[in-house]
Amino acid sequence: MASEVETYTDPVNLKVRELLKEVHLDYSPETTKYVHDVVSSIKEAIDQIPENLQVLADVASGFVRDIGADKVEFQFKKPKSIEIGGSYSIQCIAKPDVNIDLLLRLPKECFHEKDYLNHRYHAKRCLYLCIIKKYLNLSSSVQNVRWSTFQNEARKPILVVYPAVKLFENPGLVVRIIPTATSLFSVAKLNLERNNVRAVNQGDVLQATPKYNSSILEDMFLEDNTEFIRRTFLEWKELREALILLKVWARQRSSIYAHDCLNGSLISIIMAYLATKSGGNRINNSMNAMQILRVTLDFIANSKLWDQGLLFQPQGGHNISKEQRGTYLWSFPIVISDPFAGFNLVFRMTKNGFQELRGEAALALICIDKCKDGGFDEIFLTKIDFPAKYDCCIRLNLKGNGEVSASGFCLDDECWRSYEQKVLSLMHRGLTKRAKFVRVIWRNTTLDCNFENGLAILDREPLFIGILVSSTEEAFKKAIMGPSPENKDEALEFRNFWGDIATLRQFRDGEIAEAVVWEHKEWERHLIIKEIIEHILSRHLSLSEENICTIVDQLDFSLLHGNGDPKNLLDAFDDLSKRLRLLNDIPLKISSVQPLDSAFRLTSVFTPTPHPLAYEKGVGLKLQKFTSTCIQPLEVMIQLEGSGNWPMDDVAIEKTKSAFLLRIGESLQSNWGMTCIATENDVDVFMSGYAFRLKILHEKGLSLLKRQIGGDQAKRVLCTDKQLFLCGQHSSMINGLHGRYSIYGPVVRLAKRWVSAHLFSASLTDEAIELLVAYLFLNPLPFYAPSSRISGFLRFLRLLSEYDWAFSPLVVDINGDLTPGDKKEINEKFMLSRKGYEENMQNVNPAMFLATAYDQTSEAWTRSSPTQAELRRLMAYARSSVSLLTKLILQDQPDSYRWECIFRTPLNNYDAAILLHRDKMPYPSHLLFPSELNQGRRVVCGNASKLFNPFMLPEDIKGSLDELKNKLMVNFDPVRCFVGDLEKKFPNRFKVWYDSLGGDAIGLTWEKAIKKRERGDTCEEEKDLLDALKAVGEVGKGFVRSIHLLKAPRLS
Amino acid sequence: MTSIILFKHTHFQLSRNLLTRTANTYPLLFKEESLNSFKERKKKNKSSRQKRSRNEGDKVDSEEVHHFHMKDESDEVDRGKRKSKVLGNKKRKNEIIKETMPVEVDKLHNEWESGFDEHNVANEVEEKKRSISRKKKRKHQKLEKAEVDKVDELCNDVKDIANSKNGKSKKAHKMKKKDQLSSRKDVKLLERRGDAEEDEVYQIFAGDDDCSKGMKKWITEYHQSRPGLKILQQRIDDFITTHEAQEEEARKEREAQAAEGGWTVVVHHKGRKKTTDSESGIAVGSVAQAAVMDKMAKKKSKEVGLDFYRFQKREAQRNEIMMLQSKFEQDKKRIQQLRAARKFRPY
């Protein structure tokens, strides 16, 4: 009991315990017995192989040919020993990857003394495995044997054995057979500076082959190192737990759990270093698992020792001289010398991989400090894959590309690794300061390789390039400046690199230099980076365009109509506010004018375009063929100078405001010729092609409200002034944020489009979406703030689907002005709102708690929607879109159609669907995809009304200007009218799902299951249902095209 | 002018009538009613796709109980059956969701947009045939309607008996083929409905002369609400005048009451002191709200702090502890929840 209390006090500790329980492999008697059985059956099968079997190269002729080995025949002898090694032996397996490593010691009799030369060892090793594979396949206890590779090194294949009998708890358990070469060769011959592959030469001088040599040395000391690790870990529970935690951390990050960076055994080696005298006992016995994790991460991220190389205290008399150390550092970017032979344990690690590792470790440390619960979720549970992490992902399809292996598959290094380096250096050179970091990974050995047939098939998987953009400003720069032409060598080099597109230019400061310039419009500048990449890749690697897949603009199709220049609009607004302030024939002066509409802060999906009829008088009128009959007004908030004469009750205040607005409108009309159109509640004025809707904020209205506070929280309706005040605050805050992150706008627009495309317009308000996206930029951990629209959009979807809405408030602190006291208050308010949770899981208000500095109780945007049920639906949709989008980025999808699917909503998820007449939508061009339905049963079909047309008809255009202006309809939206009428008429019968951005389909779900009556009454129910749907059709008469019944309500 | 008239009044009385009107101007709030069980279950499925079936079983159990507790016990027997059915449905639904995005949408698109996709050529042809027949049918219906019934367009149930058999079988076929996704039960229901009521499609006419519903109504409302500035101004003036009159009357009444008793009622005047010149109605000394607040904040509060007495301190402490305790409880609950949802599993 006591221990339980203790763990409960610290949520991090508790969560870590739970996590360990989840991933730890239980060493129960059944499991150990099972493993023992499997291993002994494998041993048995190997025992069946006849001694002195002659092995010739033709067993795996392709492999032998491709690695360029000669003289590979040998007589088969039984392995010297077969032992369990790796993570199973030190009880550090982290599920779900349950691998049991079987170290199989190759017999010395099969090898000659000089087999370390020219890949002979590698070839024989492979042939040996071929024989074992053949005999294992004969065994009945083995279901399947497949090839894999040791750390993605193609010349070192290993066998993966799938046992025939599966373990109930871990059906994925496999046994990996890894050959070792203990004391096969002389260590001295494999010295770093020696050449052991004769093909590696320049002219007649043989070059050293450090990687090749290390590759053999690794096998020779694999057993010793495993034993060393085992000794360190075996009696130390905390160390083992920390290792498991670190493995979980690393596996969640696909960019560091890779062949050129980290793997399970390397983590254990680094930890062993820190836990022994070699590493100064940085990890000691008094630490718990989380502390060890922290020390290790800190060491990886910050230690200066890496520059000198980590040296294990030599075991068994071996010592590393200073010169040797120098050679190491010269040959490899990172060095951890092993305790036995002093070879480099991390010879595969590249500088690129190591930088990535350090970056991730540093981020993890920040998460521990800054995030709630010690960053538990961010470190262990958040999957950080390529699409989510990098701003720009590029996939290179190199299948059948001869250039990769032009000079042979394996020399000192393997050709795929060299190619990675080549691509990386090209990227660095082409992108220079645009990229903060570039990562290149080619995971080219998949599980299904058949090594017998050679290595040519290893280019099937695509190569990945991930780019972190340094800043949007940098990335959007139009020109790449080269050297001055006087500097001839450099200029030539520049021209060689960029080719024809390099030109001589004079810059603004008078400097003349070589330069490459990409001309793009303001809203297309995110394409520059794509063009740079494609240009240099196709120029230097002679890749064709279809083999380079740059993920930058694939979702732009959804924002096509929002790309107007916002400058016109902002200018018009400035003019308007000037005119308003100058008005002097109204009783009170206008003290401030503030934009409210999202178009002003560039976050509306469609940037409004000037309408020819919305200009003041005297402006030349040019009507195009498709002149829209509707115009969307943009809200503008006005404040008047103070006065004590305002009435004291709401209604009178509103009426007074209207009176004021009418006066203002009249005045604008007479002074500036601006048309003013008004209803009792709204006043719209036309100016410079836009319609502005004026609103007055009356500060006293706010204090009036404060006095009335109390009563039921959820049902309270915010008064107009409060609502206006919130809008104003929100607008100015988001505006500020947009100034800080220029990519914020496009991400919000994609997010809004997605939400409405899936008919969630009624569930999630635009402001809430803006806040959610703002959160991504303000609290980006464990990532960096997104710098591209696609990564931002993906993370928005992930936030929506993964956030723990039931138990945590989402605090969006835009200007960083929430004090700890405020945060505490927010938390208390949140707890209050969740009190009802115990009684009723479904009825929590608000389901999505969004707190901001101006609205700590989350009553502004998510007070009544989304409801718990709507939120669940939203999350499910988001999850599905996340997996689709991730898949699209990672896998080959040649056509754009699959990308469109992210915005296409399946109508069969609703109980009934209403299709509308497309030519009666106010803005037909806003429609993303026309909907059709062939499912379910068509219950109603309707004709289109002739009264409304989205475009001015030719006969309309002939009238005078005033007549025409009267035909222009401000804020007329039949979809909204229809939905409003439906909700009024069927308040509890249907839930209406619609798209406010021009979708032509409306989904209906039954609000309540129909009460079951007597058995015979089903007919009547059906009739009821059909009648209701008919009534729905009637409500939308002239607008509804058809109604389809997809699912009958459940009877309950 | 209106505004100026208005300014002569410092306060209005709240009238019921007016209040309701304001209420109407607010956006309709969606009611937070508890949701129907069917939907609930569906959502559950989506959100808990990864849950293991045994967990699901438990869940369903509890949920079922939750939803059926209102019914009488005679249904007890049914319950078991239903449970298994629900489970089955769940599985099927899960599949749906996995597929919907790519697959379902796929279908729709192919058929509509790029009609000549290889996959769907067969489908397409069938589809075309069907749509042709549908069109014919529609025409047929129209004709019939025109002849038979011109007055009552709306409640016309045209039953096309000749087509019914044909339509029925087609319907069934269509269901089986396309509606694999909706549960079998639903299909059955729908089919049976098809049987019972024939395959009828209710036709709605544009109704361009009916002002009570649909497009016509919306357009009419749009234009009616914009009668022009003058008229609107007039309306507001009227409103203010009546409002004022009511106000005046109320005041007189009060005075009369006071006079009757011979007593002078001293009323406390709410609001700020004089900020307007009573004759001209011009503001004389109004201060912005923010400024006042600022000033107030600067004023040193004379109130004694809440921790003046020992019992207050103790109470505060106790509250703190209670708060912590409730947080602790909530954390515990949450962890149980997370454990159930396998939130600690990093894969």
PDB file of N, CA and C in Angstrom, chain A residues 14 18-19 252 381 645 649 652 656 663 680 804 828 831 864 867 872 880 897 904 908 934 938-939 941 943 945-946 969-970 981 1006-1007 1022 1034 1037, chain B residues 1 6-7 12 32 36 40 101 104-106 109 111-112 134 181 193 202 204-205 208 210 215 217-218 222 235 276 281 323 330 334-335 339 343-344 346:
ATOM      1  N   LEU A  14       4.575   7.360 -11.983  1.00  0.00           N
ATOM      2  CA  LEU A  14       3.515   6.398 -12.206  1.00  0.00           C
ATOM      3  C   LEU A  14       3.392   6.051 -13.683  1.00  0.00           C
ATOM      4  N   GLU A  18       3.832   2.477 -15.637  1.00  0.00           N
ATOM      5  CA  GLU A  18       2.828   1.880 -16.523  1.00  0.00           C
ATOM      6  C   GLU A  18       3.407   1.583 -17.894  1.00  0.00           C
ATOM      7  N   LEU A  19       4.194   2.519 -18.357  1.00  0.00           N
ATOM      8  CA  LEU A  19       4.815   2.338 -19.674  1.00  0.00           C
ATOM      9  C   LEU A  19       5.705   1.110 -19.663  1.00  0.00           C
ATOM     10  N   GLN A 252      10.444   5.862 -31.282  1.00  0.00           N
ATOM     11  CA  GLN A 252       9.401   6.784 -31.707  1.00  0.00           C
ATOM     12  C   GLN A 252       9.930   7.788 -32.711  1.00  0.00           C
ATOM     13  N   LEU A 381       5.400   8.846 -26.019  1.00  0.00           N
ATOM     14  CA  LEU A 381       4.177   8.416 -26.717  1.00  0.00           C
ATOM     15  C   LEU A 381       3.949   9.092 -28.061  1.00  0.00           C
ATOM     16  N   ASN A 645     -24.737  59.185 -21.758  1.00  0.00           N
ATOM     17  CA  ASN A 645     -26.148  59.200 -22.105  1.00  0.00           C
ATOM     18  C   ASN A 645     -26.692  57.900 -22.650  1.00  0.00           C
ATOM     19  N   ASP A 649     -30.439  49.417 -20.600  1.00  0.00           N
ATOM     20  CA  ASP A 649     -30.791  48.003 -20.822  1.00  0.00           C
ATOM     21  C   ASP A 649     -30.417  47.565 -22.233  1.00  0.00           C
ATOM     22  N   ALA A 652     -32.391  48.523 -25.538  1.00  0.00           N
ATOM     23  CA  ALA A 652     -32.266  49.935 -25.886  1.00  0.00           C
ATOM     24  C   ALA A 652     -30.860  50.232 -26.388  1.00  0.00           C
ATOM     25  N   THR A 656     -30.011  51.774 -29.988  1.00  0.00           N
ATOM     26  CA  THR A 656     -29.232  52.999 -30.118  1.00  0.00           C
ATOM     27  C   THR A 656     -28.064  52.774 -31.067  1.00  0.00           C
ATOM     28  N   ARG A 663     -26.991  56.300 -39.024  1.00  0.00           N
ATOM     29  CA  ARG A 663     -26.501  57.662 -39.254  1.00  0.00           C
ATOM     30  C   ARG A 663     -25.134  57.632 -39.932  1.00  0.00           C
ATOM     31  N   GLU A 680     -32.306  45.681 -39.691  1.00  0.00           N
ATOM     32  CA  GLU A 680     -32.434  46.209 -38.342  1.00  0.00           C
ATOM     33  C   GLU A 680     -31.193  45.920 -37.512  1.00  0.00           C
ATOM     34  N   ASP A 804      -5.570  15.047 -25.297  1.00  0.00           N
ATOM     35  CA  ASP A 804      -6.387  14.420 -24.264  1.00  0.00           C
ATOM     36  C   ASP A 804      -7.476  15.399 -23.838  1.00  0.00           C
ATOM     37  N   GLU A 828      -8.381  25.360 -12.444  1.00  0.00           N
ATOM     38  CA  GLU A 828      -9.495  25.173 -11.523  1.00  0.00           C
ATOM     39  C   GLU A 828     -10.818  25.241 -12.260  1.00  0.00           C
ATOM     40  N   MET A 831     -11.330  22.066 -14.004  1.00  0.00           N
ATOM     41  CA  MET A 831     -11.747  20.983 -13.102  1.00  0.00           C
ATOM     42  C   MET A 831     -13.228  21.107 -12.793  1.00  0.00           C
ATOM     43  N   SER A 864     -20.634  25.638 -26.627  1.00  0.00           N
ATOM     44  CA  SER A 864     -21.705  24.669 -26.865  1.00  0.00           C
ATOM     45  C   SER A 864     -21.346  23.647 -27.946  1.00  0.00           C
ATOM     46  N   THR A 867     -19.818  19.176 -29.182  1.00  0.00           N
ATOM     47  CA  THR A 867     -20.244  18.364 -28.052  1.00  0.00           C
ATOM     48  C   THR A 867     -19.322  17.158 -27.968  1.00  0.00           C
ATOM     49  N   ARG A 872     -15.832  13.426 -30.706  1.00  0.00           N
ATOM     50  CA  ARG A 872     -15.363  12.067 -30.998  1.00  0.00           C
ATOM     51  C   ARG A 872     -15.331  11.820 -32.500  1.00  0.00           C
ATOM     52  N   SER A 880      -8.099   9.382 -39.118  1.00  0.00           N
ATOM     53  CA  SER A 880      -8.071   8.736 -40.420  1.00  0.00           C
ATOM     54  C   SER A 880      -7.334   9.598 -41.446  1.00  0.00           C
ATOM     55  N   TYR A 897      -4.997  12.217 -57.172  1.00  0.00           N
ATOM     56  CA  TYR A 897      -6.328  11.864 -56.690  1.00  0.00           C
ATOM     57  C   TYR A 897      -6.339  11.485 -55.223  1.00  0.00           C
ATOM     58  N   ARG A 904     -12.142  14.851 -49.243  1.00  0.00           N
ATOM     59  CA  ARG A 904     -13.425  14.284 -49.679  1.00  0.00           C
ATOM     60  C   ARG A 904     -14.054  13.568 -48.504  1.00  0.00           C
ATOM     61  N   ASN A 908     -21.589   8.132 -46.811  1.00  0.00           N
ATOM     62  CA  ASN A 908     -22.286   6.996 -46.186  1.00  0.00           C
ATOM     63  C   ASN A 908     -22.058   6.931 -44.685  1.00  0.00           C
ATOM     64  N   ASN A 934     -24.911   7.225 -54.881  1.00  0.00           N
ATOM     65  CA  ASN A 934     -25.600   6.100 -55.502  1.00  0.00           C
ATOM     66  C   ASN A 934     -26.042   5.088 -54.475  1.00  0.00           C
ATOM     67  N   ARG A 938     -33.068   6.823 -52.614  1.00  0.00           N
ATOM     68  CA  ARG A 938     -33.420   8.209 -52.855  1.00  0.00           C
ATOM     69  C   ARG A 938     -34.864   8.420 -52.486  1.00  0.00           C
ATOM     70  N   VAL A 939     -35.104   9.271 -51.554  1.00  0.00           N
ATOM     71  CA  VAL A 939     -36.451   9.441 -51.032  1.00  0.00           C
ATOM     72  C   VAL A 939     -37.123  10.653 -51.652  1.00  0.00           C
ATOM     73  N   CYS A 941     -36.710  14.010 -54.459  1.00  0.00           N
ATOM     74  CA  CYS A 941     -35.906  14.776 -55.388  1.00  0.00           C
ATOM     75  C   CYS A 941     -36.632  16.081 -55.673  1.00  0.00           C
ATOM     76  N   ASN A 943     -36.816  20.155 -57.667  1.00  0.00           N
ATOM     77  CA  ASN A 943     -36.410  21.022 -58.772  1.00  0.00           C
ATOM     78  C   ASN A 943     -35.720  22.267 -58.232  1.00  0.00           C
ATOM     79  N   SER A 945     -35.022  26.190 -57.974  1.00  0.00           N
ATOM     80  CA  SER A 945     -35.787  27.429 -58.062  1.00  0.00           C
ATOM     81  C   SER A 945     -35.220  28.307 -59.167  1.00  0.00           C
ATOM     82  N   LYS A 946     -36.097  29.110 -59.753  1.00  0.00           N
ATOM     83  CA  LYS A 946     -35.594  30.009 -60.794  1.00  0.00           C
ATOM     84  C   LYS A 946     -35.325  31.399 -60.235  1.00  0.00           C
ATOM     85  N   MET A 969     -26.656  40.911 -53.493  1.00  0.00           N
ATOM     86  CA  MET A 969     -27.161  40.451 -52.197  1.00  0.00           C
ATOM     87  C   MET A 969     -26.006  40.287 -51.218  1.00  0.00           C
ATOM     88  N   VAL A 970     -26.119  41.005 -50.126  1.00  0.00           N
ATOM     89  CA  VAL A 970     -25.043  40.961 -49.139  1.00  0.00           C
ATOM     90  C   VAL A 970     -25.305  39.828 -48.157  1.00  0.00           C
ATOM     91  N   ASP A 981     -33.282  26.909 -40.802  1.00  0.00           N
ATOM     92  CA  ASP A 981     -34.691  26.493 -40.813  1.00  0.00           C
ATOM     93  C   ASP A 981     -34.843  25.058 -40.330  1.00  0.00           C
ATOM     94  N   TRP A1006     -29.671  10.825 -37.048  1.00  0.00           N
ATOM     95  CA  TRP A1006     -30.838  10.841 -36.146  1.00  0.00           C
ATOM     96  C   TRP A1006     -30.374  11.238 -34.763  1.00  0.00           C
ATOM     97  N   GLU A1007     -31.115  12.124 -34.183  1.00  0.00           N
ATOM     98  CA  GLU A1007     -30.726  12.631 -32.881  1.00  0.00           C
ATOM     99  C   GLU A1007     -31.069  11.628 -31.789  1.00  0.00           C
ATOM    100  N   GLU A1022     -41.677   3.805 -40.282  1.00  0.00           N
ATOM    101  CA  GLU A1022     -41.050   4.108 -41.561  1.00  0.00           C
ATOM    102  C   GLU A1022     -41.734   5.287 -42.208  1.00  0.00           C
ATOM    103  N   GLU A1034     -39.175  19.821 -48.138  1.00  0.00           N
ATOM    104  CA  GLU A1034     -40.052  20.979 -48.298  1.00  0.00           C
ATOM    105  C   GLU A1034     -39.404  22.246 -47.752  1.00  0.00           C
ATOM    106  N   LYS A1037     -37.148  23.799 -50.262  1.00  0.00           N
ATOM    107  CA  LYS A1037     -37.764  23.781 -51.582  1.00  0.00           C
ATOM    108  C   LYS A1037     -37.027  24.709 -52.551  1.00  0.00           C
TER     109      LYS A1037
ATOM    110  N   MET B   1     -31.222  62.202 -35.028  1.00  0.00           N
ATOM    111  CA  MET B   1     -32.142  62.752 -34.047  1.00  0.00           C
ATOM    112  C   MET B   1     -32.519  61.724 -33.002  1.00  0.00           C
ATOM    113  N   LEU B   6     -32.738  59.810 -27.525  1.00  0.00           N
ATOM    114  CA  LEU B   6     -32.420  58.723 -26.624  1.00  0.00           C
ATOM    115  C   LEU B   6     -31.571  59.174 -25.461  1.00  0.00           C
ATOM    116  N   PHE B   7     -30.698  60.045 -25.766  1.00  0.00           N
ATOM    117  CA  PHE B   7     -29.721  60.406 -24.754  1.00  0.00           C
ATOM    118  C   PHE B   7     -30.310  61.154 -23.576  1.00  0.00           C
ATOM    119  N   PHE B  12     -33.549  53.010 -18.756  1.00  0.00           N
ATOM    120  CA  PHE B  12     -34.836  52.435 -19.201  1.00  0.00           C
ATOM    121  C   PHE B  12     -35.222  51.305 -18.284  1.00  0.00           C
ATOM    122  N   GLU B  32     -27.684  21.100 -25.626  1.00  0.00           N
ATOM    123  CA  GLU B  32     -26.741  20.084 -25.176  1.00  0.00           C
ATOM    124  C   GLU B  32     -27.479  18.863 -24.647  1.00  0.00           C
ATOM    125  N   ASN B  36     -28.275  10.318 -28.623  1.00  0.00           N
ATOM    126  CA  ASN B  36     -28.938   9.016 -28.680  1.00  0.00           C
ATOM    127  C   ASN B  36     -27.949   7.870 -28.645  1.00  0.00           C
ATOM    128  N   GLU B  40     -24.050   7.243 -30.128  1.00  0.00           N
ATOM    129  CA  GLU B  40     -22.983   7.075 -29.149  1.00  0.00           C
ATOM    130  C   GLU B  40     -22.127   5.883 -29.497  1.00  0.00           C
ATOM    131  N   MET B 101     -12.290   6.624 -45.962  1.00  0.00           N
ATOM    132  CA  MET B 101     -11.548   7.705 -46.607  1.00  0.00           C
ATOM    133  C   MET B 101     -11.103   7.315 -48.004  1.00  0.00           C
ATOM    134  N   GLU B 104     -14.211   4.398 -50.080  1.00  0.00           N
ATOM    135  CA  GLU B 104     -15.567   4.809 -50.360  1.00  0.00           C
ATOM    136  C   GLU B 104     -15.560   6.010 -51.292  1.00  0.00           C
ATOM    137  N   VAL B 105     -14.770   6.944 -50.875  1.00  0.00           N
ATOM    138  CA  VAL B 105     -14.721   8.186 -51.599  1.00  0.00           C
ATOM    139  C   VAL B 105     -14.282   7.900 -53.019  1.00  0.00           C
ATOM    140  N   ASP B 106     -13.352   6.994 -53.088  1.00  0.00           N
ATOM    141  CA  ASP B 106     -12.888   6.504 -54.352  1.00  0.00           C
ATOM    142  C   ASP B 106     -14.033   6.238 -55.309  1.00  0.00           C
ATOM    143  N   HIS B 109     -16.096   9.172 -56.405  1.00  0.00           N
ATOM    144  CA  HIS B 109     -15.394  10.030 -57.335  1.00  0.00           C
ATOM    145  C   HIS B 109     -15.346   9.406 -58.714  1.00  0.00           C
ATOM    146  N   GLU B 111     -17.136   7.391 -60.085  1.00  0.00           N
ATOM    147  CA  GLU B 111     -18.373   7.329 -60.836  1.00  0.00           C
ATOM    148  C   GLU B 111     -18.779   8.687 -61.351  1.00  0.00           C
ATOM    149  N   TRP B 112     -18.484   9.666 -60.579  1.00  0.00           N
ATOM    150  CA  TRP B 112     -18.965  10.973 -61.004  1.00  0.00           C
ATOM    151  C   TRP B 112     -17.978  11.671 -61.917  1.00  0.00           C
ATOM    152  N   ARG B 134     -34.385   6.249 -64.312  1.00  0.00           N
ATOM    153  CA  ARG B 134     -34.873   7.137 -63.281  1.00  0.00           C
ATOM    154  C   ARG B 134     -35.447   8.407 -63.903  1.00  0.00           C
ATOM    155  N   LEU B 181     -21.435  -1.666 -46.686  1.00  0.00           N
ATOM    156  CA  LEU B 181     -20.868  -1.024 -45.520  1.00  0.00           C
ATOM    157  C   LEU B 181     -21.868  -0.872 -44.390  1.00  0.00           C
ATOM    158  N   ARG B 193     -38.538  -1.947 -46.237  1.00  0.00           N
ATOM    159  CA  ARG B 193     -39.263  -0.726 -46.518  1.00  0.00           C
ATOM    160  C   ARG B 193     -39.579  -0.598 -47.984  1.00  0.00           C
ATOM    161  N   TYR B 202     -40.209  10.974 -53.820  1.00  0.00           N
ATOM    162  CA  TYR B 202     -41.100  12.096 -53.583  1.00  0.00           C
ATOM    163  C   TYR B 202     -40.577  13.299 -54.345  1.00  0.00           C
ATOM    164  N   ILE B 204     -40.429  17.190 -55.335  1.00  0.00           N
ATOM    165  CA  ILE B 204     -40.738  18.524 -54.836  1.00  0.00           C
ATOM    166  C   ILE B 204     -40.554  19.517 -55.967  1.00  0.00           C
ATOM    167  N   PHE B 205     -41.522  20.364 -56.143  1.00  0.00           N
ATOM    168  CA  PHE B 205     -41.378  21.366 -57.191  1.00  0.00           C
ATOM    169  C   PHE B 205     -40.725  22.615 -56.614  1.00  0.00           C
ATOM    170  N   ASP B 208     -41.776  28.342 -56.677  1.00  0.00           N
ATOM    171  CA  ASP B 208     -41.305  29.716 -56.736  1.00  0.00           C
ATOM    172  C   ASP B 208     -42.378  30.741 -56.390  1.00  0.00           C
ATOM    173  N   ASP B 210     -44.427  30.115 -53.603  1.00  0.00           N
ATOM    174  CA  ASP B 210     -44.830  29.815 -52.234  1.00  0.00           C
ATOM    175  C   ASP B 210     -43.857  30.495 -51.274  1.00  0.00           C
ATOM    176  N   MET B 215     -36.431  28.417 -51.020  1.00  0.00           N
ATOM    177  CA  MET B 215     -35.684  29.499 -51.634  1.00  0.00           C
ATOM    178  C   MET B 215     -36.482  30.793 -51.676  1.00  0.00           C
ATOM    179  N   LYS B 217     -38.828  31.803 -49.810  1.00  0.00           N
ATOM    180  CA  LYS B 217     -38.952  32.403 -48.477  1.00  0.00           C
ATOM    181  C   LYS B 217     -37.673  33.151 -48.123  1.00  0.00           C
ATOM    182  N   TRP B 218     -36.543  32.512 -48.373  1.00  0.00           N
ATOM    183  CA  TRP B 218     -35.285  33.132 -47.968  1.00  0.00           C
ATOM    184  C   TRP B 218     -35.057  34.439 -48.727  1.00  0.00           C
ATOM    185  N   TYR B 222     -34.955  38.114 -47.236  1.00  0.00           N
ATOM    186  CA  TYR B 222     -33.778  38.947 -47.454  1.00  0.00           C
ATOM    187  C   TYR B 222     -34.209  40.360 -47.855  1.00  0.00           C
ATOM    188  N   ARG B 235     -38.482  53.196 -38.011  1.00  0.00           N
ATOM    189  CA  ARG B 235     -38.855  52.133 -37.076  1.00  0.00           C
ATOM    190  C   ARG B 235     -38.159  52.316 -35.739  1.00  0.00           C
ATOM    191  N   THR B 276     -23.791  64.357 -17.764  1.00  0.00           N
ATOM    192  CA  THR B 276     -24.316  65.067 -18.929  1.00  0.00           C
ATOM    193  C   THR B 276     -24.993  66.342 -18.483  1.00  0.00           C
ATOM    194  N   GLY B 281     -27.824  67.749 -23.227  1.00  0.00           N
ATOM    195  CA  GLY B 281     -27.560  66.323 -23.428  1.00  0.00           C
ATOM    196  C   GLY B 281     -26.150  66.054 -23.888  1.00  0.00           C
ATOM    197  N   MET B 323      -8.738  20.894  -2.557  1.00  0.00           N
ATOM    198  CA  MET B 323      -8.501  21.050  -3.997  1.00  0.00           C
ATOM    199  C   MET B 323      -7.494  20.006  -4.467  1.00  0.00           C
ATOM    200  N   GLN B 330      -8.944  12.944  -9.262  1.00  0.00           N
ATOM    201  CA  GLN B 330      -9.184  13.032 -10.699  1.00  0.00           C
ATOM    202  C   GLN B 330      -8.034  12.403 -11.472  1.00  0.00           C
ATOM    203  N   ARG B 334      -8.197   9.360 -13.987  1.00  0.00           N
ATOM    204  CA  ARG B 334      -7.701   9.559 -15.327  1.00  0.00           C
ATOM    205  C   ARG B 334      -6.724   8.467 -15.721  1.00  0.00           C
ATOM    206  N   ILE B 335      -5.887   8.116 -14.767  1.00  0.00           N
ATOM    207  CA  ILE B 335      -4.893   7.094 -15.075  1.00  0.00           C
ATOM    208  C   ILE B 335      -5.568   5.763 -15.342  1.00  0.00           C
ATOM    209  N   ARG B 339      -5.233   3.815 -18.698  1.00  0.00           N
ATOM    210  CA  ARG B 339      -4.793   2.428 -18.731  1.00  0.00           C
ATOM    211  C   ARG B 339      -5.763   1.614 -19.571  1.00  0.00           C
ATOM    212  N   LYS B 343      -3.294   3.924 -23.176  1.00  0.00           N
ATOM    213  CA  LYS B 343      -2.599   5.159 -23.524  1.00  0.00           C
ATOM    214  C   LYS B 343      -1.119   5.089 -23.190  1.00  0.00           C
ATOM    215  N   PHE B 344      -0.716   4.103 -22.435  1.00  0.00           N
ATOM    216  CA  PHE B 344       0.688   4.019 -22.078  1.00  0.00           C
ATOM    217  C   PHE B 344       1.456   3.180 -23.070  1.00  0.00           C
ATOM    218  N   PRO B 346       3.281   2.640 -26.266  1.00  0.00           N
ATOM    219  CA  PRO B 346       3.888   3.541 -27.249  1.00  0.00           C
ATOM    220  C   PRO B 346       3.802   3.028 -28.683  1.00  0.00           C
TER     221      PRO B 346
END
